[in-house]
Backbone as a ProteinNet text record, in pm:
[ID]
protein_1_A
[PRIMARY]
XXXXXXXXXXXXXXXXXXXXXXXXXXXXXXXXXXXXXXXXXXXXXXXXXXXXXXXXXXXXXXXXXXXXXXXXXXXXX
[TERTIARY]
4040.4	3930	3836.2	3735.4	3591.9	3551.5	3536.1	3509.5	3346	3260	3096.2	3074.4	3030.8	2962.4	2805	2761.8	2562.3	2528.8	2428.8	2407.1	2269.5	2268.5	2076.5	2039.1	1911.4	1818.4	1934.6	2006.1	2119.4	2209.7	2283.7	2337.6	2283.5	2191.3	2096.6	2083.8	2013.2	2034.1	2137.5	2243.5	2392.1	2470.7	2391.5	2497.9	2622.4	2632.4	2789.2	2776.6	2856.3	2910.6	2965.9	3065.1	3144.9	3201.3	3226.9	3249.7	3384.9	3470.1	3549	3520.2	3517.3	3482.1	3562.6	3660.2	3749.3	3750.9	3689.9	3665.7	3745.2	3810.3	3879.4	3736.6	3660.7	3536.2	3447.3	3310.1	3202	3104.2	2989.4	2882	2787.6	2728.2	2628.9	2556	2509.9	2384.3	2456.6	2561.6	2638.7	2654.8	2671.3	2665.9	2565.9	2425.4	2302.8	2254.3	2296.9	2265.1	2375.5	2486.3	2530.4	2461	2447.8	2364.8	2220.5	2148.3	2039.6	2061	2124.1	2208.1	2237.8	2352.5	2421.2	2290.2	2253.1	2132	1964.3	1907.2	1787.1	1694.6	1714	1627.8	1604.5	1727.7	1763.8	1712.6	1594.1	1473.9	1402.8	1391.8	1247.1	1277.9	1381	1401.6	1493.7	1467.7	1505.6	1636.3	1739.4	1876.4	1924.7	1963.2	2071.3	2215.3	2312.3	2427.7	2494.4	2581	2705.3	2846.7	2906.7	3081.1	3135.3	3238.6	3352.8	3269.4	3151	3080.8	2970.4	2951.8	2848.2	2733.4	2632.5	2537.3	2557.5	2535.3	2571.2	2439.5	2471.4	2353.2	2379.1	2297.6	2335.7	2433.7	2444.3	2541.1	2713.8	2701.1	2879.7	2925.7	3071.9	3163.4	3199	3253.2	3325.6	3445.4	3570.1	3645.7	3751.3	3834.8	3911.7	3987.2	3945	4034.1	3902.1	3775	3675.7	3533.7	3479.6	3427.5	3306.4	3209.9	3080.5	2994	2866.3	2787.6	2667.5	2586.4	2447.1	2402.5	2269.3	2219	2048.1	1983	1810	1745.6	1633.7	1579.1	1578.4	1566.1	1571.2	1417.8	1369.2	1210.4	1210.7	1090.1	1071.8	1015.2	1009.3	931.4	1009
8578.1	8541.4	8660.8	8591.2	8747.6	8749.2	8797.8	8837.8	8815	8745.1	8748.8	8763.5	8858.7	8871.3	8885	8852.5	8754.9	8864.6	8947.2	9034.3	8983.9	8984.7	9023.7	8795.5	8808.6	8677	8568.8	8666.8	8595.8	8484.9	8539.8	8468.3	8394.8	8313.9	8249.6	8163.3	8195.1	8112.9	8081.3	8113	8003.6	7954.9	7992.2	7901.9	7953.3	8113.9	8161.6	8301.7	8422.9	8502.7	8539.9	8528.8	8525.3	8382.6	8420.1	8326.1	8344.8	8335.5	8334.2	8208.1	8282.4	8246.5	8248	8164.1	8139	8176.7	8331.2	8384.7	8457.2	8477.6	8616.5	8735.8	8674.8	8813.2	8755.8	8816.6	8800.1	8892.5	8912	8993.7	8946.7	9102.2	9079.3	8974.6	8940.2	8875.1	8725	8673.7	8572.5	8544.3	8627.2	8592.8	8545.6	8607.8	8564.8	8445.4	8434.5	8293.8	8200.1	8194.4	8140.2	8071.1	8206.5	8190.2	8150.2	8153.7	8097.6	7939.9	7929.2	7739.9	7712.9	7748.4	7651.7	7724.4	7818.9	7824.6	7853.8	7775.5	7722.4	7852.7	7894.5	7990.2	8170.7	8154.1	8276.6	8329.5	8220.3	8248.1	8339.4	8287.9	8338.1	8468.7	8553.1	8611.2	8787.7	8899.9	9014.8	9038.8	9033.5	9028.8	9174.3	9276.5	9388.2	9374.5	9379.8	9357.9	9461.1	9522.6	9612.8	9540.7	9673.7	9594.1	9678.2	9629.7	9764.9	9831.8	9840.6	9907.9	10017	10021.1	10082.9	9992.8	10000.8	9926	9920.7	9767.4	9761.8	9703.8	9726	9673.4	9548.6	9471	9328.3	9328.1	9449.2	9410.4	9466.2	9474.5	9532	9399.9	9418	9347.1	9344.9	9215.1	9239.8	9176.8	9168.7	9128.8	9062.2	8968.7	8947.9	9008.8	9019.9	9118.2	9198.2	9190.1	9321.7	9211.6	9278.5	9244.6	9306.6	9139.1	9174.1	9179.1	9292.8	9230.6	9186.8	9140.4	9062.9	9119	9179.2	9256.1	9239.2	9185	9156.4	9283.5	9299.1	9476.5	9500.3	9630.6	9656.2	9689.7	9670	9728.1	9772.2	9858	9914.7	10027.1	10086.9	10275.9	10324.1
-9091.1	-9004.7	-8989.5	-9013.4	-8977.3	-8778.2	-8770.4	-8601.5	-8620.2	-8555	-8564.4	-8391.2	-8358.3	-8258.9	-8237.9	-8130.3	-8132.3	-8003.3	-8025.6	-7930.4	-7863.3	-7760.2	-7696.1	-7727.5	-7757.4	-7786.5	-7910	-7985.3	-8065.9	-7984.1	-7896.2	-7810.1	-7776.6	-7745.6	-7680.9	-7812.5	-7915.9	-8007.7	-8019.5	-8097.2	-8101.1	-8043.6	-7868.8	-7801.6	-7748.2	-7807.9	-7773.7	-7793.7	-7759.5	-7766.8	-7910	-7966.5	-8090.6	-8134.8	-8241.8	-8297.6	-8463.6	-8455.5	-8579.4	-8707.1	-8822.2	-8950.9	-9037.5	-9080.4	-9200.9	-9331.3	-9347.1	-9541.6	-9550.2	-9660.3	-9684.7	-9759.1	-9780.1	-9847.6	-9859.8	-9832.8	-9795.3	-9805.8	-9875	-9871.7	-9739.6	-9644.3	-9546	-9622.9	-9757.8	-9776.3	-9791.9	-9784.5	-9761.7	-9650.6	-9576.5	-9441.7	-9347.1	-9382.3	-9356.1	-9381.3	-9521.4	-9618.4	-9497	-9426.1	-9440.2	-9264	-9185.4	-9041.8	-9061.4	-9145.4	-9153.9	-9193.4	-9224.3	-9269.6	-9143.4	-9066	-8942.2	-8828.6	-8820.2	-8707.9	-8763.4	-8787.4	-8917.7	-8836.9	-8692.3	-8641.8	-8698.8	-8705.1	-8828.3	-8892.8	-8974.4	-9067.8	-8976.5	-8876	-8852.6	-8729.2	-8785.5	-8690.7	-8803.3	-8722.6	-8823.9	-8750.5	-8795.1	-8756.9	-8840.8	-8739.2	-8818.3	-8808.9	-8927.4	-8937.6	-8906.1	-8838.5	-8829.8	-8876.6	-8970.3	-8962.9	-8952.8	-8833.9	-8788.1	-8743.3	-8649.6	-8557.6	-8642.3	-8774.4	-8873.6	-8989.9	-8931.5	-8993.1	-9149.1	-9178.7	-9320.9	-9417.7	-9565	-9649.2	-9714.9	-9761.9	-9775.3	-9858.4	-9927	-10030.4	-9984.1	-9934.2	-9812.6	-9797.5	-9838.1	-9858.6	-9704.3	-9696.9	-9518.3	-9591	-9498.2	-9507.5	-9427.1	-9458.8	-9343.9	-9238.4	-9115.1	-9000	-8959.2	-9042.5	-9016.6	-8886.7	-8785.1	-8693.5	-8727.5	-8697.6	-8713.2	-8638.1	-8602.8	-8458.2	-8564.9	-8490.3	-8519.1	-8401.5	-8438.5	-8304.2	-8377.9	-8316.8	-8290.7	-8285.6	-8312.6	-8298.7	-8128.1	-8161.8	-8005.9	-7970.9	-7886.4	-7834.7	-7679.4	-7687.4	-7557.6	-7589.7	-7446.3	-7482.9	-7444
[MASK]
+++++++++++++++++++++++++++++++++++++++++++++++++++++++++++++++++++++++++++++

């Protein structure tokens, strides 16, 4: 199971907090592909991935047991 956690305006979109995902392996850019499918808002929105608490590139493997946040940009001064 992958760990997906929805930080900030995320939460709000899906409805929840975390959420567990049934893959044994997965690229960030699979994963996106896969949140832009079950939440269509996704598109239109710049989502940064962390796994295991270090920002990742689309092409980073996650894996089963490894925890993901989804975190929205941050703004302010």
């Amino acid at each position: 199971m992958i760990r997906v956690l929805y930080f900030a305006g995320l939460r709000d979109l899906t409805g929840k907090a975390e959420e567990l995902i049934d893959r044994p392996e997965w690229t960030v850019r699979e994963l996106m592909d896969w949140a832009k499918a079950v939440y269509p808002e996704f598109n239109h929105r710049t989502v940064f991935v962390a796994v295991n608490e270090e920002y990742a590139q689309q092409e980073h493997v996650i894996l089963a047991g490894d925890t993901i946040a989804m975190i929205p940009p941050v703004s302010g001064g």
